[in-house]
Coordinates of C-alpha atoms in Angstrom, one line a residue:
M7 CA -42.9 116.0 -71.8
S8 CA -42.7 112.9 -70.4
L9 CA -44.3 110.3 -72.3
K10 CA -45.6 106.8 -70.5
I11 CA -45.2 103.7 -72.9
L12 CA -45.4 100.4 -73.0
V13 CA -43.3 97.1 -75.0
C14 CA -44.3 94.0 -74.7
G15 CA -41.8 90.3 -76.5
D16 CA -43.3 88.4 -79.2
V17 CA -47.0 88.3 -79.1
N18 CA -47.9 85.7 -80.3
G19 CA -51.8 85.6 -81.0
K20 CA -52.4 86.2 -78.5
L21 CA -53.7 89.3 -78.2
D22 CA -56.8 89.1 -75.8
A23 CA -53.8 88.0 -73.0
L24 CA -52.3 91.7 -74.4
Y25 CA -54.5 93.0 -73.7
G26 CA -56.3 92.2 -71.5
R27 CA -53.2 92.8 -69.1
V28 CA -52.7 96.5 -70.6
R29 CA -56.7 97.5 -69.3
R30 CA -56.1 95.9 -65.9
L31 CA -52.5 98.6 -66.0
Q32 CA -54.7 101.2 -67.7
S33 CA -58.2 100.8 -65.1
K34 CA -56.0 101.3 -62.1
G35 CA -54.5 104.6 -63.7
N36 CA -52.0 104.2 -65.8
N37 CA -52.4 106.5 -68.8
F38 CA -49.9 105.1 -71.7
S39 CA -49.2 107.0 -75.1
L40 CA -48.5 104.0 -77.2
L41 CA -47.6 100.0 -76.5
L42 CA -44.3 98.8 -78.6
C43 CA -44.5 95.3 -79.8
V44 CA -41.2 93.2 -80.8
G45 CA -40.8 89.7 -82.0
E46 CA -43.4 88.3 -84.0
F47 CA -46.5 90.3 -83.2
F48 CA -49.0 87.2 -84.9
G49 CA -50.0 83.5 -84.4
A50 CA -48.6 81.1 -87.4
K51 CA -52.4 78.7 -85.7
E52 CA -56.2 78.8 -87.0
E53 CA -57.7 79.6 -84.2
D54 CA -55.3 83.1 -84.0
Q55 CA -56.4 83.9 -87.9
I56 CA -59.9 84.2 -86.1
L57 CA -59.0 86.0 -83.1
W58 CA -57.3 88.4 -85.8
K59 CA -60.1 88.4 -88.3
E60 CA -62.2 90.3 -85.5
Y61 CA -60.0 92.7 -84.8
L62 CA -60.0 93.0 -88.6
E63 CA -63.9 94.0 -88.7
G64 CA -64.0 95.9 -85.3
R65 CA -65.5 93.4 -83.2
K66 CA -62.3 93.8 -80.9
K67 CA -60.9 97.0 -80.4
S68 CA -57.2 97.8 -79.3
P69 CA -57.3 99.3 -75.9
I70 CA -53.9 102.0 -77.2
S71 CA -52.5 102.4 -80.3
T72 CA -50.2 99.4 -80.9
F73 CA -46.8 100.1 -83.4
I74 CA -45.9 96.5 -84.5
L75 CA -43.0 94.7 -86.8
G76 CA -42.8 93.2 -89.6
P77 CA -43.1 88.8 -90.4
N78 CA -39.5 86.6 -89.1
I79 CA -40.9 83.5 -90.5
K80 CA -42.8 82.8 -93.2
T81 CA -46.2 81.8 -92.0
T82 CA -47.5 84.9 -90.1
E83 CA -46.3 86.5 -93.8
S84 CA -50.2 86.8 -95.2
Y85 CA -50.7 89.1 -92.2
F86 CA -48.8 91.8 -93.6
I87 CA -49.9 91.3 -97.5
D88 CA -50.5 95.8 -98.1
S89 CA -47.9 96.6 -95.8
A90 CA -45.0 93.8 -96.3
D91 CA -42.5 97.3 -96.6
D92 CA -43.8 100.9 -95.6
G93 CA -45.9 99.7 -93.0
A94 CA -49.6 100.8 -93.1
E95 CA -52.8 100.6 -90.0
L96 CA -53.6 97.0 -90.1
C97 CA -56.8 98.1 -88.4
E98 CA -58.1 100.4 -85.8
N99 CA -55.9 101.3 -83.0
V100 CA -52.4 98.3 -84.4
T101 CA -50.1 99.7 -87.1
H102 CA -47.1 98.2 -88.8
L103 CA -43.9 100.4 -88.7
G104 CA -42.9 98.4 -92.0
K105 CA -39.7 96.7 -92.8
K106 CA -37.1 99.5 -91.7
G107 CA -37.3 103.8 -91.0
I108 CA -37.4 105.8 -88.3
Y109 CA -41.4 107.1 -86.7
T110 CA -41.1 110.5 -84.9
G111 CA -44.3 111.7 -83.0
T112 CA -45.9 114.5 -82.9
S113 CA -44.1 115.2 -78.8
G114 CA -40.2 114.5 -81.5
L115 CA -40.1 111.0 -79.4
K116 CA -38.3 109.6 -82.8
I117 CA -37.8 105.6 -83.4
A118 CA -35.4 103.7 -85.5
Y119 CA -37.3 100.4 -86.2
V120 CA -35.7 97.1 -87.8
S121 CA -37.8 93.9 -89.1
G122 CA -37.1 90.3 -89.2
T123 CA -34.4 88.3 -88.2
Q124 CA -30.8 88.4 -90.7
S125 CA -30.3 87.7 -93.7
T126 CA -27.6 85.8 -95.2
G127 CA -28.0 87.3 -98.4
T128 CA -31.7 89.6 -100.6
S129 CA -33.2 91.1 -98.3
T130 CA -36.7 89.3 -97.9
K131 CA -40.5 89.8 -96.6
T132 CA -39.6 88.5 -93.0
S133 CA -35.3 89.1 -92.7
F134 CA -32.9 92.0 -93.1
S135 CA -29.6 92.7 -95.2
D136 CA -26.6 94.3 -94.4
D137 CA -27.8 97.2 -97.2
D138 CA -31.5 97.4 -94.8
I139 CA -29.1 98.8 -92.3
R140 CA -26.6 101.1 -93.4
G141 CA -29.9 102.4 -95.5
L142 CA -31.1 103.2 -92.6
A143 CA -28.2 104.6 -90.5
S144 CA -28.3 107.1 -93.1
Q145 CA -31.4 108.2 -93.2
L146 CA -30.6 108.4 -89.3
G147 CA -27.5 110.7 -89.9
V148 CA -24.9 108.4 -87.8
G149 CA -22.3 109.9 -88.1
G150 CA -22.6 113.2 -89.4
S151 CA -21.4 116.1 -87.0
G152 CA -24.6 116.8 -85.4
Y153 CA -26.0 113.7 -84.4
Q154 CA -27.2 112.7 -81.1
G155 CA -29.2 109.7 -81.0
V156 CA -32.7 108.0 -81.4
D157 CA -34.9 107.6 -78.6
I158 CA -35.9 104.0 -78.7
L159 CA -34.5 101.7 -81.3
M160 CA -36.7 98.6 -81.9
T161 CA -35.2 95.4 -83.8
S162 CA -36.8 91.4 -83.3
S163 CA -33.3 90.4 -83.3
W164 CA -31.1 90.7 -80.4
P165 CA -27.2 92.6 -81.9
N166 CA -24.9 89.5 -80.9
G167 CA -23.1 90.5 -78.3
V168 CA -24.9 92.3 -75.8
S169 CA -24.2 91.1 -72.3
T170 CA -20.4 91.3 -72.9
F171 CA -19.5 93.9 -69.8
G172 CA -22.5 93.3 -68.6
N173 CA -25.0 91.1 -66.6
S174 CA -25.4 87.4 -68.0
P175 CA -28.4 86.5 -68.9
S176 CA -30.8 83.6 -68.3
S177 CA -30.2 81.2 -70.9
E178 CA -26.7 80.3 -72.5
K179 CA -28.1 80.1 -75.5
C180 CA -27.6 84.5 -75.4
K181 CA -24.7 84.9 -74.9
S182 CA -24.1 84.3 -78.5
C183 CA -27.1 84.4 -80.7
G184 CA -28.3 87.4 -82.1
S185 CA -27.4 89.7 -84.9
A186 CA -24.0 91.3 -85.7
A187 CA -25.7 93.7 -87.9
I188 CA -28.3 94.9 -85.7
A189 CA -24.9 95.1 -83.2
E190 CA -23.2 97.4 -85.0
L191 CA -25.9 99.5 -86.0
A192 CA -27.0 99.9 -81.8
K193 CA -23.8 101.2 -81.9
S194 CA -23.7 103.6 -84.9
S195 CA -27.5 105.0 -83.7
K196 CA -27.0 105.4 -80.0
P197 CA -30.2 104.3 -78.8
R198 CA -31.2 105.1 -75.2
Y199 CA -33.7 102.4 -75.2
H200 CA -32.8 98.9 -77.6
F201 CA -35.5 96.4 -77.0
A202 CA -35.6 92.9 -78.6
G203 CA -37.9 89.5 -78.4
L204 CA -37.3 86.8 -80.6
E205 CA -35.4 84.3 -77.3
G206 CA -38.1 84.0 -74.9
V207 CA -36.2 85.2 -72.7
N208 CA -36.8 88.4 -70.4
Y209 CA -33.0 89.9 -69.8
E210 CA -32.4 93.5 -69.5
R211 CA -28.4 94.6 -69.6
V212 CA -26.9 97.3 -67.3
P213 CA -26.8 100.4 -69.0
Y214 CA -23.6 101.1 -71.2
R215 CA -22.1 103.9 -72.7
N216 CA -21.6 106.2 -75.5
H217 CA -18.7 107.1 -75.5
I218 CA -14.7 106.3 -74.3
V219 CA -14.4 107.8 -70.4
L220 CA -11.9 110.5 -70.2
A221 CA -11.2 110.1 -74.6
E222 CA -14.5 111.6 -75.6
P223 CA -17.1 113.9 -74.8
S224 CA -19.5 112.1 -72.2
R225 CA -22.9 110.7 -74.3
H226 CA -26.2 109.5 -72.8
V227 CA -26.2 105.9 -72.0
T228 CA -28.4 103.1 -73.5
R229 CA -30.6 100.3 -72.3
F230 CA -31.0 96.9 -74.4
I231 CA -34.2 95.7 -72.7
A232 CA -35.2 92.0 -74.0
L233 CA -38.7 90.8 -73.5
S234 CA -39.9 87.1 -73.6
S235 CA -43.1 86.5 -74.9
V236 CA -46.9 86.5 -73.9
G237 CA -48.3 83.5 -71.8
N238 CA -44.7 82.2 -71.9
P239 CA -44.8 79.0 -69.1
N240 CA -41.8 80.0 -67.4
K241 CA -43.2 83.5 -66.3
E242 CA -40.5 85.9 -67.2
K243 CA -41.4 89.7 -68.2
Y244 CA -43.2 90.2 -71.6
L245 CA -44.5 93.4 -70.8
Y246 CA -42.1 97.1 -69.6
A247 CA -43.5 100.5 -68.4
F248 CA -41.5 103.0 -68.5
S249 CA -41.1 107.0 -68.4
I250 CA -39.1 109.3 -71.3
S251 CA -38.8 112.5 -72.4
P252 CA -37.9 113.1 -76.0
M253 CA -33.9 113.2 -76.2
S254 CA -34.6 116.7 -78.5
S255 CA -36.6 118.8 -75.6
M256 CA -33.5 117.5 -72.6
T257 CA -30.8 119.3 -71.6
Q258 CA -27.3 117.7 -71.7
Q259 CA -26.8 117.5 -68.5
E260 CA -29.9 115.5 -68.0
L261 CA -29.8 114.0 -70.8
N262 CA -26.4 112.4 -70.1
T263 CA -26.7 111.8 -66.8
Q264 CA -24.2 108.5 -66.1
P265 CA -26.0 105.8 -63.5
P266 CA -23.3 104.4 -61.1
E267 CA -23.6 101.1 -62.7
A268 CA -22.4 101.9 -66.0
T269 CA -20.7 99.7 -68.5
E270 CA -18.7 100.4 -71.1
S271 CA -20.0 99.9 -74.6
P272 CA -20.9 95.8 -75.5
Y273 CA -19.6 97.0 -79.0
T274 CA -16.5 98.1 -78.4
S275 CA -13.4 96.2 -80.1
G276 CA -10.5 96.0 -77.9
N277 CA -7.1 95.6 -78.5
K278 CA -6.0 91.7 -80.2
T279 CA -3.0 90.6 -79.0
K280 CA -0.9 88.5 -80.9
N281 CA 0.2 85.6 -80.0
I282 CA 4.1 83.7 -81.9
P283 CA 3.3 80.2 -81.4
V284 CA 5.9 79.1 -79.2
L285 CA 5.2 77.5 -76.6
L286 CA 2.1 76.3 -74.9
S287 CA 0.9 78.2 -72.0
G288 CA -0.9 74.8 -70.9
Q289 CA 2.6 72.5 -71.1
V290 CA 4.2 75.3 -69.2
A291 CA 1.5 75.8 -66.4
D292 CA 1.5 71.5 -67.0
Q293 CA 5.2 71.1 -66.9
Y294 CA 4.7 74.0 -63.1
R295 CA 2.0 71.9 -61.6
W296 CA 5.1 68.5 -60.9
N297 CA 8.2 70.4 -59.2
M298 CA 5.4 72.2 -56.3
E299 CA 4.7 70.2 -54.1
T300 CA 2.6 67.1 -55.5
T301 CA 0.8 65.8 -51.8
R302 CA -0.7 69.5 -51.3
A303 CA -3.4 68.8 -53.5
P304 CA -5.9 66.6 -54.4
K305 CA -5.8 66.0 -58.9
R306 CA -6.8 68.6 -61.4
K307 CA -9.6 68.6 -63.7
S308 CA -7.1 68.3 -66.0
Q309 CA -4.6 66.7 -65.6
N310 CA -3.2 63.3 -66.8
N311 CA -6.7 63.4 -68.2
P312 CA -6.1 61.9 -72.5
N313 CA -9.5 62.7 -73.6
Q314 CA -7.9 66.4 -72.7
P315 CA -8.2 67.9 -75.9
E316 CA -5.1 69.6 -77.1
R317 CA -5.1 73.9 -76.6
K318 CA -5.3 75.2 -79.8
H319 CA -3.7 78.9 -79.4
A320 CA 0.1 78.6 -78.4
R321 CA 1.3 82.0 -75.7
P322 CA 4.2 84.0 -76.3
Q323 CA 7.6 83.4 -73.5
D324 CA 10.4 85.5 -73.3
W325 CA 13.1 82.5 -71.5
S326 CA 15.2 85.6 -71.3
C327 CA 11.5 86.5 -68.2
W328 CA 12.2 86.6 -64.7
F329 CA 8.8 85.5 -64.7
C330 CA 7.8 83.3 -68.5
L331 CA 6.5 80.4 -65.8
G332 CA 8.5 78.8 -68.8
G333 CA 11.7 80.7 -68.4
D334 CA 15.2 79.4 -67.0
K335 CA 15.3 82.3 -64.6
V336 CA 12.0 82.0 -62.6
E337 CA 12.8 81.0 -59.0
K338 CA 10.4 78.7 -58.1
H339 CA 10.1 78.3 -54.6
L340 CA 8.1 81.1 -54.5
V341 CA 5.3 79.9 -57.5
A342 CA 1.8 79.4 -54.7
S343 CA -0.9 78.6 -57.4
V344 CA -0.9 77.9 -61.1
G345 CA -3.9 78.0 -63.0
E346 CA -4.3 77.7 -67.1
L347 CA -3.4 80.5 -68.1
C348 CA -1.8 82.2 -65.1
Y349 CA -0.2 82.2 -61.7
I350 CA 0.4 83.7 -58.2
A351 CA 3.7 83.7 -56.8
M352 CA 4.7 85.7 -52.9
A353 CA 6.2 88.4 -53.5
K354 CA 10.6 89.3 -53.2
G355 CA 11.5 91.6 -50.2
G356 CA 6.8 91.4 -49.2
L357 CA 5.5 93.6 -47.5
T358 CA 3.2 91.6 -45.6
S359 CA 3.9 87.7 -45.5
D360 CA 1.2 87.2 -47.1
H361 CA 1.2 89.9 -50.3
A362 CA 1.5 87.6 -53.5
L363 CA 1.6 88.5 -57.0
I364 CA -0.8 87.7 -59.6
L365 CA 1.0 86.6 -63.3
P366 CA 0.1 85.6 -66.1
I367 CA 2.0 82.5 -67.3
A368 CA 2.8 83.8 -71.1
H369 CA 4.7 87.0 -71.8
H370 CA 2.3 89.9 -71.2
S371 CA 3.9 93.4 -70.6
S372 CA 0.1 94.9 -68.3
S373 CA -3.1 93.5 -67.4
N374 CA -4.4 96.5 -69.8
E375 CA -2.4 93.7 -73.2
L376 CA -4.0 90.7 -72.3
P377 CA -5.8 88.0 -73.8
D378 CA -9.6 88.1 -73.2
D379 CA -9.1 84.3 -71.9
T380 CA -6.3 85.7 -69.5
R381 CA -7.7 88.1 -68.0
V382 CA -11.2 86.3 -66.6
E383 CA -8.1 84.0 -64.9
V384 CA -7.1 86.7 -63.4
L385 CA -10.0 88.3 -62.4
K386 CA -10.6 84.6 -61.5
Y387 CA -7.7 84.8 -58.4
M388 CA -8.2 88.1 -57.7
E389 CA -12.0 87.3 -56.2
A390 CA -10.9 84.6 -54.6
L391 CA -7.3 86.1 -53.2
R392 CA -10.4 88.6 -51.6
A393 CA -12.0 85.4 -50.1
A394 CA -9.6 83.9 -48.3
Y395 CA -7.7 87.4 -46.7
R396 CA -11.6 88.5 -45.8
S397 CA -11.9 84.6 -44.2
G398 CA -9.1 85.7 -41.3
G399 CA -11.0 89.7 -41.1
R400 CA -8.7 91.5 -43.8
E401 CA -9.0 93.0 -46.7
C402 CA -6.5 93.4 -50.2
V403 CA -5.3 96.0 -52.7
F404 CA -4.6 95.5 -55.8
F405 CA -1.9 97.7 -57.3
E406 CA -0.1 97.1 -60.7
R407 CA 3.1 99.5 -62.0
N408 CA 3.2 100.0 -66.3
Y409 CA 6.8 102.0 -66.1
R410 CA 10.1 99.9 -66.4
T411 CA 8.8 96.2 -65.9
D412 CA 8.6 93.5 -68.5
H413 CA 6.4 90.8 -67.5
M414 CA 2.9 92.1 -66.4
Q415 CA 2.8 91.9 -62.2
I416 CA 0.1 93.3 -59.8
Q417 CA 0.3 92.6 -56.5
V418 CA -2.1 92.1 -53.0
V419 CA -1.2 93.2 -49.9
P420 CA -4.1 92.2 -47.6
L421 CA -4.5 94.3 -44.8
P422 CA -4.6 94.9 -41.1
P423 CA -7.8 94.2 -39.7
G424 CA -10.3 97.8 -39.6
V425 CA -8.2 99.8 -42.4
T426 CA -10.8 101.7 -44.6
S427 CA -10.8 102.2 -48.3
S428 CA -11.2 105.6 -47.3
Q429 CA -7.5 105.8 -46.1
V430 CA -5.8 103.3 -48.2
K431 CA -7.3 106.3 -50.7
E432 CA -6.1 109.1 -48.9
S433 CA -2.4 107.6 -48.6
F434 CA -2.1 106.9 -52.2
V435 CA -3.3 110.5 -53.1
N436 CA -1.9 112.5 -50.7
L437 CA 1.1 110.9 -51.3
G438 CA 1.4 111.9 -55.2
T439 CA 0.1 115.4 -54.1
S440 CA 3.7 115.5 -52.3
N441 CA 5.3 114.0 -55.4
T442 CA 9.0 115.6 -55.8
D443 CA 11.4 114.3 -59.4
R444 CA 14.8 113.0 -58.5
H445 CA 16.2 116.5 -58.5
G446 CA 13.5 117.8 -55.3
N447 CA 11.5 119.5 -57.8
P448 CA 7.6 119.5 -57.2
N449 CA 6.6 116.4 -60.0
P450 CA 2.8 115.8 -58.1
I451 CA 1.5 112.3 -59.3
E452 CA -2.3 112.6 -60.2
F453 CA -5.2 109.8 -59.7
V454 CA -8.2 109.8 -61.8
E455 CA -11.5 107.5 -60.1
L456 CA -12.6 105.5 -62.9
P457 CA -16.6 104.7 -63.3
Q458 CA -18.0 101.2 -61.6
R459 CA -17.2 98.3 -64.8
T460 CA -14.9 100.2 -66.5
D461 CA -12.2 98.2 -69.1
L462 CA -9.0 99.6 -68.2
K463 CA -8.1 99.4 -72.1
Q464 CA -11.0 102.3 -73.4
I465 CA -9.0 104.9 -70.5
I466 CA -5.4 103.5 -71.6
G467 CA -3.7 102.6 -75.1
R468 CA -1.6 99.7 -75.9
G469 CA 2.0 100.6 -74.6
I470 CA 0.7 103.3 -72.6
P471 CA 2.7 103.3 -69.3
F472 CA 0.1 103.6 -66.0
F473 CA 0.6 103.3 -62.6
H474 CA -2.9 101.2 -61.5
V475 CA -4.6 100.3 -58.3
E476 CA -7.7 99.3 -56.8
L477 CA -9.6 99.7 -53.4
P478 CA -10.7 97.2 -51.0
D479 CA -14.4 98.7 -52.2
G480 CA -14.1 98.0 -55.6
T481 CA -12.6 101.6 -56.5
R482 CA -10.2 102.1 -58.7
L483 CA -7.2 105.0 -59.1
I484 CA -5.7 105.6 -62.5
H485 CA -2.1 107.4 -63.1
K486 CA -1.1 107.6 -66.9
I487 CA 3.3 108.2 -66.8
Q488 CA 4.2 110.9 -68.8
R489 CA 7.7 111.5 -67.0
Y490 CA 9.2 110.1 -63.6
F491 CA 7.7 107.7 -61.5
P492 CA 8.6 106.5 -58.4
L493 CA 9.2 102.8 -58.6
Q494 CA 8.2 101.7 -55.1
F495 CA 5.9 104.5 -55.2
G496 CA 2.6 101.5 -54.6
R497 CA 5.3 100.6 -51.7
E498 CA 5.8 103.6 -49.8
A499 CA 1.5 104.8 -50.1
L500 CA 0.8 101.2 -48.2
C501 CA 3.8 101.6 -46.2
S502 CA 2.2 104.7 -43.9
A503 CA 1.7 105.4 -41.1
S504 CA -2.3 104.9 -41.3
L505 CA -2.6 101.8 -43.2
L506 CA 0.6 99.1 -42.2
N507 CA 2.6 101.6 -40.8
S508 CA 6.3 99.8 -41.9
P509 CA 8.3 103.1 -43.3
K510 CA 11.8 100.3 -43.6
R511 CA 9.8 97.8 -45.9
I512 CA 9.2 100.4 -48.9
D513 CA 12.7 99.1 -50.7
W514 CA 11.8 95.3 -51.1
R515 CA 15.6 94.8 -50.6
S516 CA 15.9 96.2 -47.4
C517 CA 13.3 92.5 -46.1
A518 CA 14.4 89.8 -48.2
L519 CA 15.2 86.8 -46.8
S520 CA 16.7 83.9 -47.5
C521 CA 15.5 81.3 -49.9
D522 CA 14.3 79.2 -47.4
Q523 CA 13.4 81.2 -45.8
E524 CA 11.3 82.4 -49.3
T525 CA 10.1 78.7 -49.5
D526 CA 8.8 78.4 -45.5
L527 CA 7.3 81.1 -46.5
T528 CA 5.6 79.5 -50.1
K529 CA 4.3 76.5 -48.1
K530 CA 3.0 78.7 -45.4
F531 CA 0.8 80.5 -48.1
R532 CA 0.1 77.7 -50.3
D533 CA -1.5 76.3 -47.0
F534 CA -3.6 79.4 -45.6
F535 CA -5.0 80.0 -49.3
K536 CA -5.6 76.1 -50.0
K537 CA -9.3 76.1 -49.5
F538 CA -9.9 78.8 -51.8
D539 CA -8.1 77.9 -55.0
F540 CA -9.8 77.1 -58.0
S541 CA -6.6 75.5 -59.8
L542 CA -6.8 72.9 -57.0
E543 CA -10.3 71.4 -58.1
D544 CA -11.1 67.7 -57.6
E545 CA -11.2 65.4 -60.1
D546 CA -15.3 65.1 -61.2

């Protein structure tokens, strides 16, 4: 049985405006089962109290069964004197759910709810405590072997960090607003829909998964939706309509259908890379900017700026590493661009003249172990390189081999115009299927296609060898390396007849260039990439 439900953000006492809108929807044949209200329902002004009295006395009536949360500010506490904790019907068709709890309708639809904002100590009429959250989690039975989730979670407060891995809210403040306790509740209770208010912003996050891909059984996704306030000046959405069948009436296949845009959970805690206090990566970067061709670009924003605050976090450097930018072994003539935390170098014995590498300035062994800020800059370089190659009508492939290498390298190889992602995928899969070990015995390399927006850390644990490739259309293939893996596998797949058609270039040593030739190649790449290189931004 499917139910049609309305959800509203902060009403702030504007009952006539809300119910007028609901009546107009009903007049068009929309039969909604109930209206859920998150955020502040009542208004603090005298005129709001006068209007509410008309509903209390029956002179006005709600056209729909309305379920509301409790107060968030002291000035609206008086509306809830007799129902502060347990909830009650306040007037015909308007019910206060209470402080926290579970509401289960006759259809089997299960709604969990928490009123108020997070308290730093004990619970009050307008706030909840950590004990309240633990109590609700216990009431739901989270963590039990048979626990699946809840249909709807209603909270006034946003969960902190909800936009992580997803689309960003329109308001900058909402990227860091909200309650850590609500985030923990959302993570453990696994609602299918989570609604919140209070921030005056409409934000519909892309769905996120409640399981770890390839490591846990598939579960349903969560849709987080924050709604603005009734009558807001920006005309942001404050009313949300949707249909839902109770999870108790659905098959596992129906319940666990994964939309293609689903991301990993924003509440998943990633591995933290320990930073060794040896040398600031920014200091290394600044040093090498002077060693590169100084006339090639305008001054960077942070370069030679006495007002630039000193970076506080040290980054690990391995002076014996060939790729740590502060090490003695770095071949500086191959460095084409230097950012704050990453750099681009030309590949030795490249498959093409503009075959590039993206590397962290500090010593990190794989993309799976990068700090968040470094990961962001890697993605920024990937986008810049895509744009550069596309300006000439070409697409590119990214691949990384975390096997028998100490320093992360993402290989970036442009393809001839007209080569499709399906051709690239076919080449990698076919080569993997026919792979043999060093003794000629069958040793197939099997790939798994990653769902969109999946963080690699969800799939591959820290320290586990892997091979990862991203195709031009964004499709990503992953292989967990468990035994011998051919070091030139990525190059060989790209050298196939349908792609680069360069079988003699599989081994980089067979197409190595002299130092002078490499220097010339690097200069040409800098000129080609200059227009897309964000590290060369002019000083404001």
